[in-house]
PDB file of C-alpha atoms in Angstrom:
ATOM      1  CA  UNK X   1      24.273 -12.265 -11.238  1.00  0.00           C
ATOM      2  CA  UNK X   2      27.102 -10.142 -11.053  1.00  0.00           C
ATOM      3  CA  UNK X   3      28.032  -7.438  -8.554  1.00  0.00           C
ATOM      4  CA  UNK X   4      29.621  -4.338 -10.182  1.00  0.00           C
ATOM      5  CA  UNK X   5      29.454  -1.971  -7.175  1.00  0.00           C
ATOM      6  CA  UNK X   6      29.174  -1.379  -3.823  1.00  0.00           C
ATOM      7  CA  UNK X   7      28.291   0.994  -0.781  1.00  0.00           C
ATOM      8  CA  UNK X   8      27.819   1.622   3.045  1.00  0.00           C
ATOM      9  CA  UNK X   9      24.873   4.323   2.985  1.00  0.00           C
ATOM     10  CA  UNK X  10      25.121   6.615   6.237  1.00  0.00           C
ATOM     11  CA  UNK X  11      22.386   4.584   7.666  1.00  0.00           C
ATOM     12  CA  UNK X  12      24.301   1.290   7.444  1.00  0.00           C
ATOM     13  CA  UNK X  13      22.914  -0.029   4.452  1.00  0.00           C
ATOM     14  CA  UNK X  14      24.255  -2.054   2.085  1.00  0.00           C
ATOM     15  CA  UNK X  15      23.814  -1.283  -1.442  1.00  0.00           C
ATOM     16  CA  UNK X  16      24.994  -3.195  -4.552  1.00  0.00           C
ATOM     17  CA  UNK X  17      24.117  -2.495  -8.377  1.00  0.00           C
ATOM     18  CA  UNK X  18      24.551  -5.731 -10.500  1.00  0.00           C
ATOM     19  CA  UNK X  19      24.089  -6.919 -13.638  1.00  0.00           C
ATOM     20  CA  UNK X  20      21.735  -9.803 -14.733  1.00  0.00           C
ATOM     21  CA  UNK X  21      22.398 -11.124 -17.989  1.00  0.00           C
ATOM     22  CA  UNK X  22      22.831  -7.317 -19.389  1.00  0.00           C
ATOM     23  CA  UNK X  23      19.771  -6.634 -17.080  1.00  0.00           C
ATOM     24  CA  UNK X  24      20.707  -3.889 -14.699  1.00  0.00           C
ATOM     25  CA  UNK X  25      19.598  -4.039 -11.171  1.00  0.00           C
ATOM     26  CA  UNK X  26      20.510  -2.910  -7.726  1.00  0.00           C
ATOM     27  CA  UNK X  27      20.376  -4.987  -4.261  1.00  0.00           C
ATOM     28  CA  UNK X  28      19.586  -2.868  -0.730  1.00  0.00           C
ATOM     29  CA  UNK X  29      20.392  -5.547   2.402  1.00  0.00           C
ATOM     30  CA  UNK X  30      20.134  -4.139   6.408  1.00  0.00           C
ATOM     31  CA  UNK X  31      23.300  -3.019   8.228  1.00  0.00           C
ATOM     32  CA  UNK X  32      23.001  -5.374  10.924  1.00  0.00           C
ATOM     33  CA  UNK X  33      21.364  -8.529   9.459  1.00  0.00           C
ATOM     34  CA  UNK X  34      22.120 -12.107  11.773  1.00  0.00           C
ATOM     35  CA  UNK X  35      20.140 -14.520   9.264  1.00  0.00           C
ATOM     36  CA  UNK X  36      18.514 -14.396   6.080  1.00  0.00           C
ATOM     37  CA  UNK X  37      15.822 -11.477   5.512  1.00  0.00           C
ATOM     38  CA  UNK X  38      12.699 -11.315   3.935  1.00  0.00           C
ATOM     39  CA  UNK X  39      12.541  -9.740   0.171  1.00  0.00           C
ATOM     40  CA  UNK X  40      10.750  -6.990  -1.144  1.00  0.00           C
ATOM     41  CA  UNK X  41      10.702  -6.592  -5.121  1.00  0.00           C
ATOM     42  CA  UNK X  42      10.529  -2.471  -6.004  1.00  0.00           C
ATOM     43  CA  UNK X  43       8.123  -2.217  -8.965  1.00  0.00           C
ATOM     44  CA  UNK X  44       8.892   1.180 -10.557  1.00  0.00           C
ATOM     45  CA  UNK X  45       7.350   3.062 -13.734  1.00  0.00           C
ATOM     46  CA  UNK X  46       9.927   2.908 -17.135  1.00  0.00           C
ATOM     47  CA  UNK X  47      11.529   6.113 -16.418  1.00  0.00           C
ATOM     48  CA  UNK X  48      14.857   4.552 -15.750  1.00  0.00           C
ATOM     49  CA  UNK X  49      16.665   3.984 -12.482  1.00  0.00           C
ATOM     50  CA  UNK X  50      18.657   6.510 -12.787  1.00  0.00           C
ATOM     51  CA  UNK X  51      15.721   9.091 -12.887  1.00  0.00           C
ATOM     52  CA  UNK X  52      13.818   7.008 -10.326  1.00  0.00           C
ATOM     53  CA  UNK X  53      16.858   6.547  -8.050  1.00  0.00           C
ATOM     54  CA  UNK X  54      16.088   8.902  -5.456  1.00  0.00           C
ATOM     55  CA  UNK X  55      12.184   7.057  -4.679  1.00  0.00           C
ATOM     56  CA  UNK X  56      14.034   3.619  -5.044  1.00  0.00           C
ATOM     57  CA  UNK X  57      16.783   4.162  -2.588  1.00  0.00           C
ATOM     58  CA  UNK X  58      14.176   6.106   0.213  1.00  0.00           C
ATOM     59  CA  UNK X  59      11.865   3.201  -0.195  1.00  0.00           C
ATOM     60  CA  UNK X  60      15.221   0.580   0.299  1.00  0.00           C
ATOM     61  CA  UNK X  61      15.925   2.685   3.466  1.00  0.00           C
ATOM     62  CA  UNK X  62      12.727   2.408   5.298  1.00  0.00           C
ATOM     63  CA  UNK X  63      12.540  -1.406   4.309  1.00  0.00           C
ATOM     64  CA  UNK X  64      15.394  -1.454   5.528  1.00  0.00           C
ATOM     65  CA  UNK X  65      14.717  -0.153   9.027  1.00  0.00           C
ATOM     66  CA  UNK X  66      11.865  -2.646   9.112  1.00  0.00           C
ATOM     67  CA  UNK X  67      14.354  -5.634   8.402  1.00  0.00           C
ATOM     68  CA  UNK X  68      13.947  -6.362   4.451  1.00  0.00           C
ATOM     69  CA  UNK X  69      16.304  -6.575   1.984  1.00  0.00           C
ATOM     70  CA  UNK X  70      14.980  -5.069  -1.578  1.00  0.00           C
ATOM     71  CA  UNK X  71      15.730  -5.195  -5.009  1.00  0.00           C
ATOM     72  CA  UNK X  72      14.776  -3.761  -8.233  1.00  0.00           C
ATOM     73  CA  UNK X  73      16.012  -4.324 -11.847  1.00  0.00           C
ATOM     74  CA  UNK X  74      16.037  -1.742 -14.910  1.00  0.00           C
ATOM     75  CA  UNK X  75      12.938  -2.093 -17.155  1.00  0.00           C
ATOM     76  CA  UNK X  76      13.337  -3.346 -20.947  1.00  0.00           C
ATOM     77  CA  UNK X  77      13.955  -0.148 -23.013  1.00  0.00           C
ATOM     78  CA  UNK X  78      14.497   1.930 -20.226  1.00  0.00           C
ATOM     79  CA  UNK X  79      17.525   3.841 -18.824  1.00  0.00           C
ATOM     80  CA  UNK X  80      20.654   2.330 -20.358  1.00  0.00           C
ATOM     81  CA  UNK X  81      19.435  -1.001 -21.590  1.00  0.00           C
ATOM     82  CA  UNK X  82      19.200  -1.058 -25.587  1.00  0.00           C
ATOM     83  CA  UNK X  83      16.518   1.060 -27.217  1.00  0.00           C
ATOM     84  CA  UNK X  84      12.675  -0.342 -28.039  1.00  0.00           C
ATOM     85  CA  UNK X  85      11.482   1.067 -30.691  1.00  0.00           C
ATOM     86  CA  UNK X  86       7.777  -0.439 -30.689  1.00  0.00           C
ATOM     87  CA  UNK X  87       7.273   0.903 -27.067  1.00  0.00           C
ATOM     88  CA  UNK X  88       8.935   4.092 -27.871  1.00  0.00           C
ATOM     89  CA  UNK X  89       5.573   4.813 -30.296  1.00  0.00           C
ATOM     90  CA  UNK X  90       3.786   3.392 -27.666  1.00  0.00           C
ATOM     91  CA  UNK X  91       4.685   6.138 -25.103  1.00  0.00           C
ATOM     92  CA  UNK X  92       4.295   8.538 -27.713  1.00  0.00           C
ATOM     93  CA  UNK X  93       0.609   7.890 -29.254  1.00  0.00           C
ATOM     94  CA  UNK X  94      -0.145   8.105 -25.368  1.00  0.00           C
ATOM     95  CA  UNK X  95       1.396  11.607 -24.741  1.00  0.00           C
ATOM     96  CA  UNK X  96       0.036  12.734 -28.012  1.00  0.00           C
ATOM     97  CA  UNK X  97      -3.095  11.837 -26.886  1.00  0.00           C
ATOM     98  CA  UNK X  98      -3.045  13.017 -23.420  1.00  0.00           C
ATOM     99  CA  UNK X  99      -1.934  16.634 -24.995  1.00  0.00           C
ATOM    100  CA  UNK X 100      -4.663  16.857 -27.411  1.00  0.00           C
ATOM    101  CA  UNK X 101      -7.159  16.144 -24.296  1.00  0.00           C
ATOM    102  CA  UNK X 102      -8.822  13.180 -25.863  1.00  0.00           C
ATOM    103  CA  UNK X 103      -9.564   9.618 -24.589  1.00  0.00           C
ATOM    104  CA  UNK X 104      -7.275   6.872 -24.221  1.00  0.00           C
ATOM    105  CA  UNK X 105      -8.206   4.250 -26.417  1.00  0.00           C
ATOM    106  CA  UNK X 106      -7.942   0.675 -25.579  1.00  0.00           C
ATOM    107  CA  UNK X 107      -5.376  -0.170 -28.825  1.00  0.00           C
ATOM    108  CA  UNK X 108      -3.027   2.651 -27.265  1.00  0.00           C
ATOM    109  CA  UNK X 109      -2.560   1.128 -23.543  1.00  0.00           C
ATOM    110  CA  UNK X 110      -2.632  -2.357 -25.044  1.00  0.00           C
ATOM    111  CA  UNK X 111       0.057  -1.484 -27.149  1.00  0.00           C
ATOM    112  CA  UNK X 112       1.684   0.580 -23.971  1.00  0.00           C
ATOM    113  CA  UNK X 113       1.649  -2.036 -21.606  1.00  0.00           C
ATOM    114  CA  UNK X 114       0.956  -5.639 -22.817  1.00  0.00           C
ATOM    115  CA  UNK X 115       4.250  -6.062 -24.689  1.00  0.00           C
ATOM    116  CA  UNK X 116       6.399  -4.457 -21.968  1.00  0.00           C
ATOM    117  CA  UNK X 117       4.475  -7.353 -19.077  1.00  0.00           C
ATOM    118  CA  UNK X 118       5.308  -9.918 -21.206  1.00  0.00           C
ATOM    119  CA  UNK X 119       8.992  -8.904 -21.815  1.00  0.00           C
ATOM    120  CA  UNK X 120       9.593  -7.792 -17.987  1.00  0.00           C
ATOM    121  CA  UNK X 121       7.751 -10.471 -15.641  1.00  0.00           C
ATOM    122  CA  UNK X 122      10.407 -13.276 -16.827  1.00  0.00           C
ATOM    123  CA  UNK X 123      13.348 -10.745 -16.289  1.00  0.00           C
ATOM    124  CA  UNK X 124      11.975 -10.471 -12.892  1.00  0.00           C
ATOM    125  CA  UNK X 125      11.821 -13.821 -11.988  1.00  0.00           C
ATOM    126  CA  UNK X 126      15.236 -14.001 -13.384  1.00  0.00           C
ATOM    127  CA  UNK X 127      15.820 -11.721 -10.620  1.00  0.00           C
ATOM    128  CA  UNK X 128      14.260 -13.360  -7.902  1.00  0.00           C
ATOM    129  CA  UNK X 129      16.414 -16.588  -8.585  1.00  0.00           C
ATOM    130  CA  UNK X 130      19.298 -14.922  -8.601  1.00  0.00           C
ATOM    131  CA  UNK X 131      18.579 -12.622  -5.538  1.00  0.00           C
ATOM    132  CA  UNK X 132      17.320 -16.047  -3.675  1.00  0.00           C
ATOM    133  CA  UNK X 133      20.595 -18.224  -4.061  1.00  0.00           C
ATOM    134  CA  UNK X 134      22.409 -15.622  -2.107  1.00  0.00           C
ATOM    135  CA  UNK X 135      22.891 -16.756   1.267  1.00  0.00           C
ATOM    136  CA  UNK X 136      22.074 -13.188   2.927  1.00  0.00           C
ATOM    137  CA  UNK X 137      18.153 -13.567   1.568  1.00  0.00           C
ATOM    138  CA  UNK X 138      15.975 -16.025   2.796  1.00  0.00           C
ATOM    139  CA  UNK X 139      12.229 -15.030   1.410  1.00  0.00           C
ATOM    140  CA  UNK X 140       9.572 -14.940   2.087  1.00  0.00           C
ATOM    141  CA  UNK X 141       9.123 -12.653  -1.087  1.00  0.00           C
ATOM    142  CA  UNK X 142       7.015  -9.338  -1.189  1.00  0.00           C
ATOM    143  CA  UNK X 143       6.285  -6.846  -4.359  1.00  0.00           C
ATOM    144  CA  UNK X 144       5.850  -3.322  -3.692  1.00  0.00           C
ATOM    145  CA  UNK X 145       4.573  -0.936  -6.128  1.00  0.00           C
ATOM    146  CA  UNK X 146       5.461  -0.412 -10.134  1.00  0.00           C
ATOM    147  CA  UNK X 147       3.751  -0.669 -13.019  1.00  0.00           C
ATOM    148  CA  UNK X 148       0.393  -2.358 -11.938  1.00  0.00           C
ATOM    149  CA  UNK X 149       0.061  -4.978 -14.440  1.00  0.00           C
ATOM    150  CA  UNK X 150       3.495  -6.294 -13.826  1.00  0.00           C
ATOM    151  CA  UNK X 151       2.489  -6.690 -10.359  1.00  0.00           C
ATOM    152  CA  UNK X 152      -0.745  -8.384 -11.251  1.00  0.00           C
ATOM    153  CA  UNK X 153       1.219 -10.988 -13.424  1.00  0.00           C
ATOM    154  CA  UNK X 154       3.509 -11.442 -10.721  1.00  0.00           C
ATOM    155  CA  UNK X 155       1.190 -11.750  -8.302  1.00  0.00           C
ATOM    156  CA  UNK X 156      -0.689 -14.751 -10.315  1.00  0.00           C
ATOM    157  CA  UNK X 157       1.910 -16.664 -11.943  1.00  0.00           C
ATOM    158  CA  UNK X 158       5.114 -16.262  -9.327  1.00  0.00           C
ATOM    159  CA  UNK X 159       4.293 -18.276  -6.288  1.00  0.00           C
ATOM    160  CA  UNK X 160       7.342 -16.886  -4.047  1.00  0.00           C
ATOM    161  CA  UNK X 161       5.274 -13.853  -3.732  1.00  0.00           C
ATOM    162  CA  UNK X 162       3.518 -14.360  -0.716  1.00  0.00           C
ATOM    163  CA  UNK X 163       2.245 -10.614  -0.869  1.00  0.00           C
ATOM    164  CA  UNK X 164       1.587  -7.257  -3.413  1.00  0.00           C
ATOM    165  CA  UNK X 165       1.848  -3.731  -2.633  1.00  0.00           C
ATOM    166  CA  UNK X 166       0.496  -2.386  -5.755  1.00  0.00           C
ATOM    167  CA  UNK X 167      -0.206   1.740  -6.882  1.00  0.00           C
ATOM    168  CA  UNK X 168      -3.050   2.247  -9.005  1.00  0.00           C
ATOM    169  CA  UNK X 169      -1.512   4.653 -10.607  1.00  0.00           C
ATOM    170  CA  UNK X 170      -0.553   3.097 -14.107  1.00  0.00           C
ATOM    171  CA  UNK X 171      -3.122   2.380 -17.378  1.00  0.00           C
ATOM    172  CA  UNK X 172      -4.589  -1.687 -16.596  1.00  0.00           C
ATOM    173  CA  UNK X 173      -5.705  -3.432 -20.284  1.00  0.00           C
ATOM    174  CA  UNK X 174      -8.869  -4.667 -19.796  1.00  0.00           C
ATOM    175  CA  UNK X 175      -6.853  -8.312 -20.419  1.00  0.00           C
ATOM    176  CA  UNK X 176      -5.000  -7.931 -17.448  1.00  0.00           C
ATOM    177  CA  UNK X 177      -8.361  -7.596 -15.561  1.00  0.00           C
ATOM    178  CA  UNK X 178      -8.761 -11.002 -16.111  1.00  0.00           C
ATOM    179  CA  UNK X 179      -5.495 -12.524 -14.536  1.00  0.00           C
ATOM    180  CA  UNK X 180      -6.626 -10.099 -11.487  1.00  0.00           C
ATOM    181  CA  UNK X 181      -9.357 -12.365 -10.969  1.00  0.00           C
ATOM    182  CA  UNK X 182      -6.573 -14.967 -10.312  1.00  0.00           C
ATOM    183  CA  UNK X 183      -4.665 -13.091  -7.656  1.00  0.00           C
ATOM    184  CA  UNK X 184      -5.121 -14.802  -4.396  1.00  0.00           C
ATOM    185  CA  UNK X 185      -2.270 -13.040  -2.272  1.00  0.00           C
ATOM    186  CA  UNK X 186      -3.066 -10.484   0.164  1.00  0.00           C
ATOM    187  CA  UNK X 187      -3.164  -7.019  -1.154  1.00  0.00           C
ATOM    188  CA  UNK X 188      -2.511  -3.323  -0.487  1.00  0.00           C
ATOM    189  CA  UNK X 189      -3.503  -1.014  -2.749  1.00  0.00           C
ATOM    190  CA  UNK X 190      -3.235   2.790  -2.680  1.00  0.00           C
ATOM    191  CA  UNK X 191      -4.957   4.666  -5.152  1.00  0.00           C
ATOM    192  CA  UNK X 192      -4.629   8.965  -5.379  1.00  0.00           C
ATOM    193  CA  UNK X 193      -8.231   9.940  -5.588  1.00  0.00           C
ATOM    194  CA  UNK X 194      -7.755  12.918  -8.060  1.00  0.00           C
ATOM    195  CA  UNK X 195      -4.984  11.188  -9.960  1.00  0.00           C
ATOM    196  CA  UNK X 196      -5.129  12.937 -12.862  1.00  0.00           C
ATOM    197  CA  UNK X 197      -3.612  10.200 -15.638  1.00  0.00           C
ATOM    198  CA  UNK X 198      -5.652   7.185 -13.640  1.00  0.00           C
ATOM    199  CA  UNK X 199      -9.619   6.464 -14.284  1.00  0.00           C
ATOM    200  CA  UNK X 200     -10.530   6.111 -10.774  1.00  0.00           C
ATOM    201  CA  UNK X 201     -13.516   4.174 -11.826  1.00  0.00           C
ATOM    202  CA  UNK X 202     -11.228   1.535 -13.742  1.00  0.00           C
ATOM    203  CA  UNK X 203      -9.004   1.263 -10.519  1.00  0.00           C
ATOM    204  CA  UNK X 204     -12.063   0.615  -8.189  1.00  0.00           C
ATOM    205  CA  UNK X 205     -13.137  -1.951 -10.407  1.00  0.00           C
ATOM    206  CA  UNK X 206      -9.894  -3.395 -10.448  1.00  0.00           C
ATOM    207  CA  UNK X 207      -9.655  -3.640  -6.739  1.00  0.00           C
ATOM    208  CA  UNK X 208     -13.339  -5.512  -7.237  1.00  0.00           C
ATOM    209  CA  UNK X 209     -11.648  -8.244  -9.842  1.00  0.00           C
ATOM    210  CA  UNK X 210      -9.099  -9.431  -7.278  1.00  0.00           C
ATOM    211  CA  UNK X 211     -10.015 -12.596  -6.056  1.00  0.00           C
ATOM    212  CA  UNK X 212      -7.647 -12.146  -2.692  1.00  0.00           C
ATOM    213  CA  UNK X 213      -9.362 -13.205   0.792  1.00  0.00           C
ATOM    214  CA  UNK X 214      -7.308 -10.153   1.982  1.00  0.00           C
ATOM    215  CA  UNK X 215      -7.357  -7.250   0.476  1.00  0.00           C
ATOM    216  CA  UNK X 216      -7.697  -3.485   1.016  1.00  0.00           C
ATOM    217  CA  UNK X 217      -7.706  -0.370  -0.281  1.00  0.00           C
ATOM    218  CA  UNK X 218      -6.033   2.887   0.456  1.00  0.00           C
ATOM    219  CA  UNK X 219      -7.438   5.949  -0.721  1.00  0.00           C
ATOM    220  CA  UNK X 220      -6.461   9.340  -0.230  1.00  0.00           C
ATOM    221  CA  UNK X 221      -7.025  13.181  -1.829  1.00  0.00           C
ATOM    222  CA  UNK X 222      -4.669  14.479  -4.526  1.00  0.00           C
ATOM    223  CA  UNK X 223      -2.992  14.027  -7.750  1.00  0.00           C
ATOM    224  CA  UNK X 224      -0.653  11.309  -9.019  1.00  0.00           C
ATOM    225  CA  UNK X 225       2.233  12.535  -7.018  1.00  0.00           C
ATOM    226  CA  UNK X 226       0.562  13.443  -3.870  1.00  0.00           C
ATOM    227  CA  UNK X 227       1.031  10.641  -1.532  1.00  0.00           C
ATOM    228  CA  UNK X 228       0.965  11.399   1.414  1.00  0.00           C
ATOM    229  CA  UNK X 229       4.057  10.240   3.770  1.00  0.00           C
ATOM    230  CA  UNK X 230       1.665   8.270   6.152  1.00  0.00           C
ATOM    231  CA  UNK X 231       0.702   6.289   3.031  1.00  0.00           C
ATOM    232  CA  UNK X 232       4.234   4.889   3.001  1.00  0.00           C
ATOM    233  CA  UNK X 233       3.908   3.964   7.230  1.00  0.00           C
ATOM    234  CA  UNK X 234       0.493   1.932   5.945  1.00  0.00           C
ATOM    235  CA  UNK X 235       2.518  -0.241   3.443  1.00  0.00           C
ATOM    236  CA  UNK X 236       5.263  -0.639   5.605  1.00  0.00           C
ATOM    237  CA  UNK X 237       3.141  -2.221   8.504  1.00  0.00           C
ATOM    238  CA  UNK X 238       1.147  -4.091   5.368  1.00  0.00           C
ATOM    239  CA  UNK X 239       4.466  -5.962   4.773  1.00  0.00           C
ATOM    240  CA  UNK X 240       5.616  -7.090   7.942  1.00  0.00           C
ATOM    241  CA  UNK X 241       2.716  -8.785   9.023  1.00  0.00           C
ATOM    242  CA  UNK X 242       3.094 -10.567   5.909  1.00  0.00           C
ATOM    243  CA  UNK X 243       6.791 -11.456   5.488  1.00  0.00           C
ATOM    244  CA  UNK X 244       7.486 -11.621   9.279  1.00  0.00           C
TER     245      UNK X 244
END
């Protein structure tokens, strides 16, 4: 890991962008910190950082405030990193799709969202090495939000994770409802009732296939982007019972 910038936010915060073999990423650590601080991975959707910035660095802030340090990494073919062509066709047989106002098929969010778990869950726990040799974080280790099936897979195979955040918000292959059923960490998981890209059916059932002692569910009215602000309080208070 290598630190190519840094900055005092006018709450205190720390924040450094990095680079992890080519991977881009940026660490958020507390202004006043006296020991090692719990972790929260930011999950994000493959719009790039620099578009998702302003989400990324609120979310840091009120981690923050709550004594976490969080980090998040740029997706593969997103923002700067080097072009993918295969999930470039991916995105656009979806909005194709979703413009003509027909079904999803199964082939199309395989296609979407298989390839891209498989390339991103072992850049994130690239990541977490990195981000847990440095002697300002001390786990335990938290994921918060993101595409959901590369929380899922992160939730089953990682075991620093102690605890998911997850928004069902994204399209879920019917394969990744399997590794669900091996999820075993307590869960939080908002879903946007009306969500208007998300099959609220497919989401409930998803919550159903998680085999986590602890688990809830977080529903509230409105579209995709329509969380409310309380929903944020919610995960907030989810994570420090569980990494404090």
């Amino acid at each position: 890991m290598r630190f190519t910038s840094e900055q005092r936010l006018d709450d205190g915060v720390l924040e450094r962008e990095f680079t992890l073999r080519e991977i881009p990423g940026i660490l958020w650590t507390p202004a006043s910190a006296s020991a090692p601080v719990p972790l929260i991975l930011l999950g994000h959707p493959p719009l790039g950082l620099h578009k998702m910035y302003p989400r990324l660095v609120a979310r840091a802030r009120h981690s923050a405030a709550d004594g976490f340090a969080t980090a998040t990494i740029e997706l593969p073919g997103s923002g700067d990193r080097p072009r993918w062509p295969a999930a470039e066709q991916a995105r656009a047989d979806l909005r194709r799709t979703m413009d003509a106002g027909e079904p999803v098929s199964d082939e199309i969010v395989d296609a979407l969202v298989l390839p891209l778990v498989e390339k991103a869950v072992p850049e994130w726990q690239a990541a977490l090495d990195a981000l847990l040799s440095l002697p300002e974080i001390g786990g335990p280790v938290g994921y918060s939000g993101g595409v959901t099936s590369i929380g899922i897979r992160l939730a089953a195979v990682e075991p620093r994770i102690v605890a998911a955040g997850l928004f069902a918000g994204s399209f879920v292959p019917r394969a990744m409802f399997e590794e669900a059923r091996q999820v075993t960490v307590p869960l939080h998981v908002l879903l946007q009732w009306d969500d208007e890209g998300n099959d609220r059916q497919a989401a409930l059932d998803l919550f159903d296939a998680f085999s986590s002692k602890e688990k809830s569910l977080h529903a509230n009215m409105g579209g995709h982007t329509g969380v409310p602000h309380f929903a944020g309080d919610a995960a907030a208070q989810f994570f420090t019972r569980h990494l404090k």
